[in-house]
mmCIF file with all atom_site columns, C-alpha atoms in Angstrom:
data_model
loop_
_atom_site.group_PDB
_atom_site.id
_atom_site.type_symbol
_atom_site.label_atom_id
_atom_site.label_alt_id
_atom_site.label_comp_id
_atom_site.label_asym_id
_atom_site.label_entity_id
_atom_site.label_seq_id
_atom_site.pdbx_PDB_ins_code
_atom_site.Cartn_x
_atom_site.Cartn_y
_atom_site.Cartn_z
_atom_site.occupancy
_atom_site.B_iso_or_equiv
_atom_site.pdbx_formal_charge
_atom_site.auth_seq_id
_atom_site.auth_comp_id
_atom_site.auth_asym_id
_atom_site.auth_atom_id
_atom_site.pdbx_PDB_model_num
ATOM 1   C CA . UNK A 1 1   ? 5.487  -23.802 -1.903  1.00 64.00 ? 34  UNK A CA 1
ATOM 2   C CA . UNK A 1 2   ? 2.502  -25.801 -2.022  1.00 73.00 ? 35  UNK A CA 1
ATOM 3   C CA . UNK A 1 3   ? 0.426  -23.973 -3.464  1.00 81.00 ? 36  UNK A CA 1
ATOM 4   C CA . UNK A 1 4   ? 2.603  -22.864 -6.476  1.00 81.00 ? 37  UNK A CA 1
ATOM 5   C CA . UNK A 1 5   ? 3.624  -26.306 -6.721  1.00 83.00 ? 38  UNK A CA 1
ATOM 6   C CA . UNK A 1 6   ? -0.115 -26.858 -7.339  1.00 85.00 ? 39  UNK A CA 1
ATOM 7   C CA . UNK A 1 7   ? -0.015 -23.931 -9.832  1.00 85.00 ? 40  UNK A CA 1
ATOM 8   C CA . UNK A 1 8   ? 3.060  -25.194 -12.100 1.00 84.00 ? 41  UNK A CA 1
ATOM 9   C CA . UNK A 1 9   ? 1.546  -29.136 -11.772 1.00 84.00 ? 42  UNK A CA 1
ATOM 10  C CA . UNK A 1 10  ? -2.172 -27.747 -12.904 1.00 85.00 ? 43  UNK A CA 1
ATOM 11  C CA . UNK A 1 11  ? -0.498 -26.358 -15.650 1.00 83.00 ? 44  UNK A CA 1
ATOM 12  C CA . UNK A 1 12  ? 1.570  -28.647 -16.746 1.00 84.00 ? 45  UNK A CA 1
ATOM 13  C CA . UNK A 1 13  ? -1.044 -31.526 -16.856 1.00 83.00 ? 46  UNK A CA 1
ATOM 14  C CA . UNK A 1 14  ? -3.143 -28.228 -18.826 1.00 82.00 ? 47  UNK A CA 1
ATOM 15  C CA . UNK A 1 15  ? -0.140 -28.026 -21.484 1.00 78.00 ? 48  UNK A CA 1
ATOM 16  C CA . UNK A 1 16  ? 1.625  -31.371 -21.898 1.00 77.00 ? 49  UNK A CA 1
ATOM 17  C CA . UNK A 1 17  ? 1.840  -33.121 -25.358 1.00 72.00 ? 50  UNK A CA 1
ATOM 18  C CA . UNK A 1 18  ? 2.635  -36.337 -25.477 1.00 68.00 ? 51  UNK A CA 1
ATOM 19  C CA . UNK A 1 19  ? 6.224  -36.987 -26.046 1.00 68.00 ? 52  UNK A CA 1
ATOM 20  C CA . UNK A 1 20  ? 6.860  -33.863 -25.803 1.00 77.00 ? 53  UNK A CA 1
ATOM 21  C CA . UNK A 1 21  ? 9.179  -31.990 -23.237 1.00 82.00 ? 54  UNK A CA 1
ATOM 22  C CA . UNK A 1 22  ? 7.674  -29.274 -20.870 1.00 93.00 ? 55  UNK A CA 1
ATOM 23  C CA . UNK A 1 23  ? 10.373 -26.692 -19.929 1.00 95.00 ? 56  UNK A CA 1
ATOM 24  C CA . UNK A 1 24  ? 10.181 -24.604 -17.050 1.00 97.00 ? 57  UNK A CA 1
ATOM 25  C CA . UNK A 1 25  ? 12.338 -21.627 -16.752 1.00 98.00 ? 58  UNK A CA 1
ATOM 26  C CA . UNK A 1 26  ? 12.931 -20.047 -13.195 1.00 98.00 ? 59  UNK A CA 1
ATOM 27  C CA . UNK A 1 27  ? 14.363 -16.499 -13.020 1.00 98.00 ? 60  UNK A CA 1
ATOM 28  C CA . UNK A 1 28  ? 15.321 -14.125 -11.030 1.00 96.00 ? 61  UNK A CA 1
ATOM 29  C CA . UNK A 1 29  ? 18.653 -11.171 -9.624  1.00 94.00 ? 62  UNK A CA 1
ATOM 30  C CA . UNK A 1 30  ? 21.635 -13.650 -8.184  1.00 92.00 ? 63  UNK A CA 1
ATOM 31  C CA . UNK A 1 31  ? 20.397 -14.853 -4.485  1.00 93.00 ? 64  UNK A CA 1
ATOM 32  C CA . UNK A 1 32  ? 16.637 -14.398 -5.103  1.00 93.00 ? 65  UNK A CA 1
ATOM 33  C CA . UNK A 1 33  ? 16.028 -18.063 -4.038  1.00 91.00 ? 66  UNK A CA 1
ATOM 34  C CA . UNK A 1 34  ? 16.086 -19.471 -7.898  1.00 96.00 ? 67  UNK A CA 1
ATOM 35  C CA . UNK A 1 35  ? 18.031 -22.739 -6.706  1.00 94.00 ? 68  UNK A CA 1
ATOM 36  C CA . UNK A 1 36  ? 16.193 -23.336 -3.591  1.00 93.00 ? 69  UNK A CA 1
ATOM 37  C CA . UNK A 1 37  ? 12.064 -22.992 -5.493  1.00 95.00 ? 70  UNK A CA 1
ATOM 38  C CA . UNK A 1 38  ? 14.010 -25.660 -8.783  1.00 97.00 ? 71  UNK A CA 1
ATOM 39  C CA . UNK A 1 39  ? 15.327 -27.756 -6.131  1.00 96.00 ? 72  UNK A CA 1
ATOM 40  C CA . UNK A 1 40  ? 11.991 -27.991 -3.647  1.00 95.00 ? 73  UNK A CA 1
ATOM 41  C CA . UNK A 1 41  ? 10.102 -27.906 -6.921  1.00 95.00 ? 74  UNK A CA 1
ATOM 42  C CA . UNK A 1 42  ? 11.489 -30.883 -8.558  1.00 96.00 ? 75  UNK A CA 1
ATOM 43  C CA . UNK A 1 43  ? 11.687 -32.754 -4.917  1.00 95.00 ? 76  UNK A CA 1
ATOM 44  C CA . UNK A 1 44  ? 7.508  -31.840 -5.439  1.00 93.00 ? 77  UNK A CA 1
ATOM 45  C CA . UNK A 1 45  ? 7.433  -33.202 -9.216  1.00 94.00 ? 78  UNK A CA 1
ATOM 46  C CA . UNK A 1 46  ? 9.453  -36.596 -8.221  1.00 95.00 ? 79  UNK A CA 1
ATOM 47  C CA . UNK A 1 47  ? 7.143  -37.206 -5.527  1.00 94.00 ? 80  UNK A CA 1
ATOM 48  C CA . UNK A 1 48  ? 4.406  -37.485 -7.954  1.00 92.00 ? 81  UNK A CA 1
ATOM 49  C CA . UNK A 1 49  ? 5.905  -39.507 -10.476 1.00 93.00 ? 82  UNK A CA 1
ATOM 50  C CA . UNK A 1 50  ? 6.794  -36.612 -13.021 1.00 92.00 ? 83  UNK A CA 1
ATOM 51  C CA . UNK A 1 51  ? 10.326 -37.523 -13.722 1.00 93.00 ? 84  UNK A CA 1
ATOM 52  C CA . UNK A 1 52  ? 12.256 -34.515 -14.190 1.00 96.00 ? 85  UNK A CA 1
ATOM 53  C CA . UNK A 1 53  ? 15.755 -32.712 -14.354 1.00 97.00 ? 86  UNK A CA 1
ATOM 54  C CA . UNK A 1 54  ? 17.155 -29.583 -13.333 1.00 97.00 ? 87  UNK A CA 1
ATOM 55  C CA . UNK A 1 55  ? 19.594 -27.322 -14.775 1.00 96.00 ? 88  UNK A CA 1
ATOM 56  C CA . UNK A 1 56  ? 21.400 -24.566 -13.042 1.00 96.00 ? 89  UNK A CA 1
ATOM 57  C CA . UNK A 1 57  ? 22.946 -21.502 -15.586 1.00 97.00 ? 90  UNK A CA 1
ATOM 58  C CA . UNK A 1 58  ? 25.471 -21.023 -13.581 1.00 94.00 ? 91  UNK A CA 1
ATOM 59  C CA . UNK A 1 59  ? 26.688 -24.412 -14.779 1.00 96.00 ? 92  UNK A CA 1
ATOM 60  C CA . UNK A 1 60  ? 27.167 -22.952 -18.072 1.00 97.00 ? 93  UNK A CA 1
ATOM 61  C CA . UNK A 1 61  ? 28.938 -19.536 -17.470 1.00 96.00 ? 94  UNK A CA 1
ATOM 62  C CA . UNK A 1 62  ? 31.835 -18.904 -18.897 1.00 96.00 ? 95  UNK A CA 1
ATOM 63  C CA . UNK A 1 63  ? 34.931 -18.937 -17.459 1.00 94.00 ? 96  UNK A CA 1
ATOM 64  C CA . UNK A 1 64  ? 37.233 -16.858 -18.857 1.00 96.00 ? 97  UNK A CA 1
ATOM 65  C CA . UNK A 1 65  ? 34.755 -13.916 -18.486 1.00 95.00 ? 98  UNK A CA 1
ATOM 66  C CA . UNK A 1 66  ? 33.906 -14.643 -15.183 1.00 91.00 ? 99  UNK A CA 1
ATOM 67  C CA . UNK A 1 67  ? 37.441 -14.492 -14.532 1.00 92.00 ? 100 UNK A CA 1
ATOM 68  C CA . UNK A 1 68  ? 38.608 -11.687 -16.231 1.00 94.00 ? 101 UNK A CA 1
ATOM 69  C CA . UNK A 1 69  ? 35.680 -9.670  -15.014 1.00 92.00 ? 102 UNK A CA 1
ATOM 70  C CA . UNK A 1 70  ? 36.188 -10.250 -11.228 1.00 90.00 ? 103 UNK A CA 1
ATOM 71  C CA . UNK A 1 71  ? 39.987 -9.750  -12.088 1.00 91.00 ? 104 UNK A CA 1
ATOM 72  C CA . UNK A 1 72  ? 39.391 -6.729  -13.433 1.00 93.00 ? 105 UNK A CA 1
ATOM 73  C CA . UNK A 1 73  ? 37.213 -5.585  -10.844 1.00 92.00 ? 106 UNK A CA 1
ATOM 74  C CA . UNK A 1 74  ? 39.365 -6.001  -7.993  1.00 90.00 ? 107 UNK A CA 1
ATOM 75  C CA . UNK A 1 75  ? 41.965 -4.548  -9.789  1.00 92.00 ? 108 UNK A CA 1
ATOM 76  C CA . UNK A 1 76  ? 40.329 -1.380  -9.969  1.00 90.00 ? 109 UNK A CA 1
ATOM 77  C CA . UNK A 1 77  ? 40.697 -1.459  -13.950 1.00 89.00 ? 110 UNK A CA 1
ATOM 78  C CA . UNK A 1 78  ? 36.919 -2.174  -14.436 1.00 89.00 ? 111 UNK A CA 1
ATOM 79  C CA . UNK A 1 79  ? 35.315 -0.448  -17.236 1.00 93.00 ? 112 UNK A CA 1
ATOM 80  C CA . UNK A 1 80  ? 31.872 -0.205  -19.768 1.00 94.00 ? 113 UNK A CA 1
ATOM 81  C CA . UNK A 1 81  ? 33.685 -2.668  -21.985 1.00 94.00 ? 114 UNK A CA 1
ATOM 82  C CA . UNK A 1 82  ? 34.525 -5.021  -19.162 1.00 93.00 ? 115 UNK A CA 1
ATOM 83  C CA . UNK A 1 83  ? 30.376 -4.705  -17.879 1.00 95.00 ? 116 UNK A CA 1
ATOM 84  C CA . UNK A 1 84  ? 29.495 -5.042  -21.406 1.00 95.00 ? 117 UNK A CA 1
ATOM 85  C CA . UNK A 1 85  ? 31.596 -8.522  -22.051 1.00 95.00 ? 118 UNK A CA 1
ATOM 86  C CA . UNK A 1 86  ? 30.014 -9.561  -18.535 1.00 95.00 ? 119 UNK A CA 1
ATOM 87  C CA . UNK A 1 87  ? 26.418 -8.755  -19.746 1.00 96.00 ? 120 UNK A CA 1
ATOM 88  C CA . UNK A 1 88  ? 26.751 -10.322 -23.376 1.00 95.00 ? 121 UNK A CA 1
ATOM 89  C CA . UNK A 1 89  ? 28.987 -13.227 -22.524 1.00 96.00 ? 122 UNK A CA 1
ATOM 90  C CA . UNK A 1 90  ? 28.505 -14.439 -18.711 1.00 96.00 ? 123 UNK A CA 1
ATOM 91  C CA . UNK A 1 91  ? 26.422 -17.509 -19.866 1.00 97.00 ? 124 UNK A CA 1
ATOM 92  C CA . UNK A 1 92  ? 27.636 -19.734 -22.777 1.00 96.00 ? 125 UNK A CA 1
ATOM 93  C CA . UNK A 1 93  ? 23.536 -20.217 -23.879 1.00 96.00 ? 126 UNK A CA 1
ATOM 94  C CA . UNK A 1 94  ? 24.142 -22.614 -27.183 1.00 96.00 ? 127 UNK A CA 1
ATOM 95  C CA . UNK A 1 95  ? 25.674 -25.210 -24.523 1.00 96.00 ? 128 UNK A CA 1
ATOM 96  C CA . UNK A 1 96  ? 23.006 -24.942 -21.966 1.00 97.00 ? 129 UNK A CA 1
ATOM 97  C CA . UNK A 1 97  ? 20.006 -24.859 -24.950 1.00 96.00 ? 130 UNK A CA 1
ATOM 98  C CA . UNK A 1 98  ? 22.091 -28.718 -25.941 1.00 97.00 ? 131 UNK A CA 1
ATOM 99  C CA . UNK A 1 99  ? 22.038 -29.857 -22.639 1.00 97.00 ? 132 UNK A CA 1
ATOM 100 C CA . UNK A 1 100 ? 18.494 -29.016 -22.206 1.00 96.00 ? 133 UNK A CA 1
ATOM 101 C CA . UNK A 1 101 ? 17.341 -30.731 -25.421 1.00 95.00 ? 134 UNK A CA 1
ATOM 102 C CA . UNK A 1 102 ? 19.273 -33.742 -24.088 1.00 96.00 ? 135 UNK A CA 1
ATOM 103 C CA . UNK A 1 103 ? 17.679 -33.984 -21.132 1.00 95.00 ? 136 UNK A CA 1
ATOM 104 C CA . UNK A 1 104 ? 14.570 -33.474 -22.661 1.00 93.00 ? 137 UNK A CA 1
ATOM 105 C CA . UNK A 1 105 ? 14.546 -36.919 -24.217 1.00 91.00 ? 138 UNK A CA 1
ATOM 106 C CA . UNK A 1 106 ? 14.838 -38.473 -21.019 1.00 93.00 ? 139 UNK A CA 1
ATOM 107 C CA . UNK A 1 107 ? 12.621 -36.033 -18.521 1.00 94.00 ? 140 UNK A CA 1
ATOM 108 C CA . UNK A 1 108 ? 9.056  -35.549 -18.594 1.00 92.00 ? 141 UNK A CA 1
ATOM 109 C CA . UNK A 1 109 ? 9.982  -31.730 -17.382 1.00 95.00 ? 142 UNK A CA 1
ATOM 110 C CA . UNK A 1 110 ? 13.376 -29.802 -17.337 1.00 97.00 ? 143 UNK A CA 1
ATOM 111 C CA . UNK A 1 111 ? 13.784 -27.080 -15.129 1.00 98.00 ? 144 UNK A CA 1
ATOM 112 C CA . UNK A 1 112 ? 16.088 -24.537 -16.266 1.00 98.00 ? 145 UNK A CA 1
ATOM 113 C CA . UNK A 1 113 ? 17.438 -21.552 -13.518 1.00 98.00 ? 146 UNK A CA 1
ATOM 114 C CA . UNK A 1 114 ? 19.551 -18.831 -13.119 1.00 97.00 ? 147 UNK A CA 1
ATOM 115 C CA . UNK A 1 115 ? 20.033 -15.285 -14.546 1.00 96.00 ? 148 UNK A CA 1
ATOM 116 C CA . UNK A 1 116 ? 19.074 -13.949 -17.708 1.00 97.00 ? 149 UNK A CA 1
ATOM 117 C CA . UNK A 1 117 ? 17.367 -16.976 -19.022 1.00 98.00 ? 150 UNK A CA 1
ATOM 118 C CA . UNK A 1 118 ? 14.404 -15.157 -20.758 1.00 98.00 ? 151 UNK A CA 1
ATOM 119 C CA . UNK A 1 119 ? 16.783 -13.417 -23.306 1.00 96.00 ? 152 UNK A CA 1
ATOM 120 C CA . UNK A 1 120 ? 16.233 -14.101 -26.733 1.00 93.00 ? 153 UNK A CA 1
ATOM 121 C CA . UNK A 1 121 ? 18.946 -16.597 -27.094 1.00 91.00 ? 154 UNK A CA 1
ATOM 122 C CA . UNK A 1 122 ? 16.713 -19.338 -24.514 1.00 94.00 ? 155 UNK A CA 1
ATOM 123 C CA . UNK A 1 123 ? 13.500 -17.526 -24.115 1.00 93.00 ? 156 UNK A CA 1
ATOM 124 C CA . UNK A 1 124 ? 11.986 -19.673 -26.343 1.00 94.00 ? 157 UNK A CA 1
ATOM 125 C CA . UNK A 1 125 ? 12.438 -22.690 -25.238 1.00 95.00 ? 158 UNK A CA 1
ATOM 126 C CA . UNK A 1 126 ? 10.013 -22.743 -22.062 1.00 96.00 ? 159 UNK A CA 1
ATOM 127 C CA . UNK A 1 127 ? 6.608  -23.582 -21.435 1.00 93.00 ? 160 UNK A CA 1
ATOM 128 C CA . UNK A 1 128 ? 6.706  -22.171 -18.499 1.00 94.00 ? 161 UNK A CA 1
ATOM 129 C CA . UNK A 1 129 ? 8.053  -19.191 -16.826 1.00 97.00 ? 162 UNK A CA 1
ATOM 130 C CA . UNK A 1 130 ? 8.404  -18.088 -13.416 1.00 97.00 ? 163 UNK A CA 1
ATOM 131 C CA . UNK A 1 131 ? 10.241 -14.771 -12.223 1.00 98.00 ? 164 UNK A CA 1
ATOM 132 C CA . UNK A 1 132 ? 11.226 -14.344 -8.269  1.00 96.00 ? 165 UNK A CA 1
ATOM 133 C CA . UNK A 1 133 ? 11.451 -10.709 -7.299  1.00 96.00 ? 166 UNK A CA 1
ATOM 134 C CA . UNK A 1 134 ? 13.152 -10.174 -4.322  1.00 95.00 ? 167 UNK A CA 1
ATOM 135 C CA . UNK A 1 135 ? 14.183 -6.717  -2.928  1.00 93.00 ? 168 UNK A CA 1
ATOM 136 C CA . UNK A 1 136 ? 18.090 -6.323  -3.780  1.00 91.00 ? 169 UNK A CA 1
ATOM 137 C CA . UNK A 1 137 ? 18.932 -5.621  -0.242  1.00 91.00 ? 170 UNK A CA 1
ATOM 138 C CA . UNK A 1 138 ? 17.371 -9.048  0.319   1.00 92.00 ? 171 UNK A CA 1
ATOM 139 C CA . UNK A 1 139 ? 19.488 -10.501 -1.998  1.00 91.00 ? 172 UNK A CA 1
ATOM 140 C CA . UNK A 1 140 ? 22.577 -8.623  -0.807  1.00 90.00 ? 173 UNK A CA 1
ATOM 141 C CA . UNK A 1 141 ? 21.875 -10.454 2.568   1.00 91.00 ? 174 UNK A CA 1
ATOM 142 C CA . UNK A 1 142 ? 21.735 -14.139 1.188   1.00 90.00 ? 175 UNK A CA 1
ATOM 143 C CA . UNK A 1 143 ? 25.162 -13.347 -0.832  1.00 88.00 ? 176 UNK A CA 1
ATOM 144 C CA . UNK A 1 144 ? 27.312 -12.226 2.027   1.00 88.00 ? 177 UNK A CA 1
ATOM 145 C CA . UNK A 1 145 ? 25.488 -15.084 3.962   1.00 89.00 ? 178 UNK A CA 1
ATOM 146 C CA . UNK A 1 146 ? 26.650 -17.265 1.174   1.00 84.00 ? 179 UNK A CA 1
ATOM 147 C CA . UNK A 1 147 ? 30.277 -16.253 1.218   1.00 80.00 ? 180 UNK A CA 1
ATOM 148 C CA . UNK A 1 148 ? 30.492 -17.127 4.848   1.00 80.00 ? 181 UNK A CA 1
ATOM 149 C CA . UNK A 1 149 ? 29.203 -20.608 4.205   1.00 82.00 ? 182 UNK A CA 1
ATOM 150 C CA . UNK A 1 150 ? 31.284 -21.414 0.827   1.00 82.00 ? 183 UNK A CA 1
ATOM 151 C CA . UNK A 1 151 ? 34.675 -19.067 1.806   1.00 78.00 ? 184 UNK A CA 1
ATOM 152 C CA . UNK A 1 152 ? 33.702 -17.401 -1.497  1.00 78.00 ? 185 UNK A CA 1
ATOM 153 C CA . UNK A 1 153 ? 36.846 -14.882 -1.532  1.00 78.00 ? 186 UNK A CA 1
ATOM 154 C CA . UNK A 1 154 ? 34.846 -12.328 -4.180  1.00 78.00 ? 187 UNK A CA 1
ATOM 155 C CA . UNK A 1 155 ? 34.548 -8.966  -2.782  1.00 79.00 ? 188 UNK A CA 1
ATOM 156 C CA . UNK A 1 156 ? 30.808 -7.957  -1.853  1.00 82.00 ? 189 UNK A CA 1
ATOM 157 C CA . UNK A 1 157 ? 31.099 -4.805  -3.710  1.00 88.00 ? 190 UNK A CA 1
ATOM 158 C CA . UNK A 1 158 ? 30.429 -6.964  -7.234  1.00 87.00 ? 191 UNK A CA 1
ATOM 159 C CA . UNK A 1 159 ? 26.692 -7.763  -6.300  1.00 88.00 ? 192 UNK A CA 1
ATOM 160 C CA . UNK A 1 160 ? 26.439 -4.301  -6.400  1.00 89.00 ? 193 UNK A CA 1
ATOM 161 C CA . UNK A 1 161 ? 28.546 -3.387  -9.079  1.00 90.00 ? 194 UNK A CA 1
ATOM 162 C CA . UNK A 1 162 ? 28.480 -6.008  -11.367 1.00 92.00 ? 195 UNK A CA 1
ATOM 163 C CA . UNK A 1 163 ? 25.476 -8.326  -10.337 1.00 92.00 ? 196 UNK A CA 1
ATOM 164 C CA . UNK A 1 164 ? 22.938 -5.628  -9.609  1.00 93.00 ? 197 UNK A CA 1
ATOM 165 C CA . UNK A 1 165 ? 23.874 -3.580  -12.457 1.00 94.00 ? 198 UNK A CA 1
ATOM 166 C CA . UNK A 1 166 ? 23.311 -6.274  -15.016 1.00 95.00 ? 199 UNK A CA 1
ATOM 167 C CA . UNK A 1 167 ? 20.328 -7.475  -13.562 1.00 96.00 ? 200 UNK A CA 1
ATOM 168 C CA . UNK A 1 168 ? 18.949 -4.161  -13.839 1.00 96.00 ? 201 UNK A CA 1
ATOM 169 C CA . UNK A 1 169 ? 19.732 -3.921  -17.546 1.00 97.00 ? 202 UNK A CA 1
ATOM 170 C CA . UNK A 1 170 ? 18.384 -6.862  -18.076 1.00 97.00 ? 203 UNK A CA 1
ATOM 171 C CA . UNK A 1 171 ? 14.801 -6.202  -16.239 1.00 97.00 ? 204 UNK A CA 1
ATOM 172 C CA . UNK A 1 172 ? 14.988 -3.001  -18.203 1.00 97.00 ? 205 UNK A CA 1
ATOM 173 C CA . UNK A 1 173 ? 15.801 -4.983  -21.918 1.00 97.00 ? 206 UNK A CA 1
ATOM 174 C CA . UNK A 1 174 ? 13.213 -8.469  -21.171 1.00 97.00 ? 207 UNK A CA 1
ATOM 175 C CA . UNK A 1 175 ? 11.059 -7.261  -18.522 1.00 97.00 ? 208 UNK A CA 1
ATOM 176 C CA . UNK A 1 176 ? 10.507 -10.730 -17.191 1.00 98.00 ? 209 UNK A CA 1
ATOM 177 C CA . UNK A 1 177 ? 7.839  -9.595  -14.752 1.00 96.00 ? 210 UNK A CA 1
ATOM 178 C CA . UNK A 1 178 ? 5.633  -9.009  -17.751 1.00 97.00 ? 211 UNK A CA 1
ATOM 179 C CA . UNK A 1 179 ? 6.491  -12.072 -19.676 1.00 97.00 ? 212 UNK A CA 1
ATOM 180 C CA . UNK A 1 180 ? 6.282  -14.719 -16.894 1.00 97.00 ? 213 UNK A CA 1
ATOM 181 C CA . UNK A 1 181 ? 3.417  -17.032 -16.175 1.00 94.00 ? 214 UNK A CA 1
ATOM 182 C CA . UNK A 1 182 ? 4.168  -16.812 -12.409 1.00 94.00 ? 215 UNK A CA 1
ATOM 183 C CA . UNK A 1 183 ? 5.340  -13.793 -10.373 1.00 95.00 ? 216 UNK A CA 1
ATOM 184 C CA . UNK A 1 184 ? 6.463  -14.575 -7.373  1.00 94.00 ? 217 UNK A CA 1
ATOM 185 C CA . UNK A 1 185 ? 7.214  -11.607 -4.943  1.00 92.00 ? 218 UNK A CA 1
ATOM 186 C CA . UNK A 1 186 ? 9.657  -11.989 -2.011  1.00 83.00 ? 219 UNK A CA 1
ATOM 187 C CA . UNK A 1 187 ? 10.888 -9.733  0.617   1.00 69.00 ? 220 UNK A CA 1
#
């Protein structure tokens, strides 16, 4: 962590404008470890007096397709049209691009993280962009892991299905290994 901490810091001090908001975007498949490097990362920034805020996408999904997709889903009534909806309409981007422009008045950097963040709709908006790739089985791992901690009641079968899926049309649309600053490779 150090050492990417140094990385991000190095070129932040590089990029900064005065006045001017630095935006870093951390991506990566659902339980790649996105929360934990924006949490330990602005923990790092505080700590040396770079006031900062962090934003997690999740925040901003929306509701009624998550719902209606994991409805569907269980109900064995999934379809391309549902997967499609997910894809396009997961992540309500307009309200998280406002909230990050309002923190950006405040907060010498914003951290933005989560899924499908380098699409065209918030791509544009960072300075900075860093892409976790973690092996999905990896992934898989940290999800049921998670379930057992939060009593999440959503079948396991929709990381693969659903989660997994879209992440791999996504890779295959943005390729965010390519356009990231940093590429950080898990297990």
């Amino acid at each position: 962590m150090k050492s990417t901490f140094k990385t991000i810091k190095s070129n932040y001090e590089r990029d900064k404008k005065q006045n001017t908001p630095y935006i870093i975007g951390i991506n990566g498949i659902d339980c790649a470890g996105k929360t934990t490097l924006g949490k330990d990362l602005s923990g790092e920034l505080k700590q040396s007096g770079i006031n900062n805020e962090i934003f997690h996408i999740d925040d901003f999904n929306n509701e009624k397709v998550e719902k209606e997709t994991y409805r569907a889903f269980a109900s064995g009534n999934w379809n391309e049209n549902d997967f499609d909806r997910y894809y396009e309409s997961i992540i309500d981007f307009q309200k998280a691009r406002e909230a990050v422009e309002v923190a950006s008045e405040s907060n010498e950097i914003v951290i933005v993280e989560g899924i499908f963040i380098f699409q065209a709709h918030l791509n544009n908006i960072f300075n900075y962009r860093i892409y976790l790739e973690v092996d999905v089985s990896v992934a898989l791992t940290r999800f049921e892991e998670r379930r057992c901690l939060k009593g999440d009641d959503r079948p396991v079968e929709i990381f693969k299905e659903i989660w997994v899926r879209a992440h791999n049309k996504y890779v295959s649309e943005i390729n965010p290994q390519k356009i990231c600053d940093l590429l950080i490779q898990g297990p």
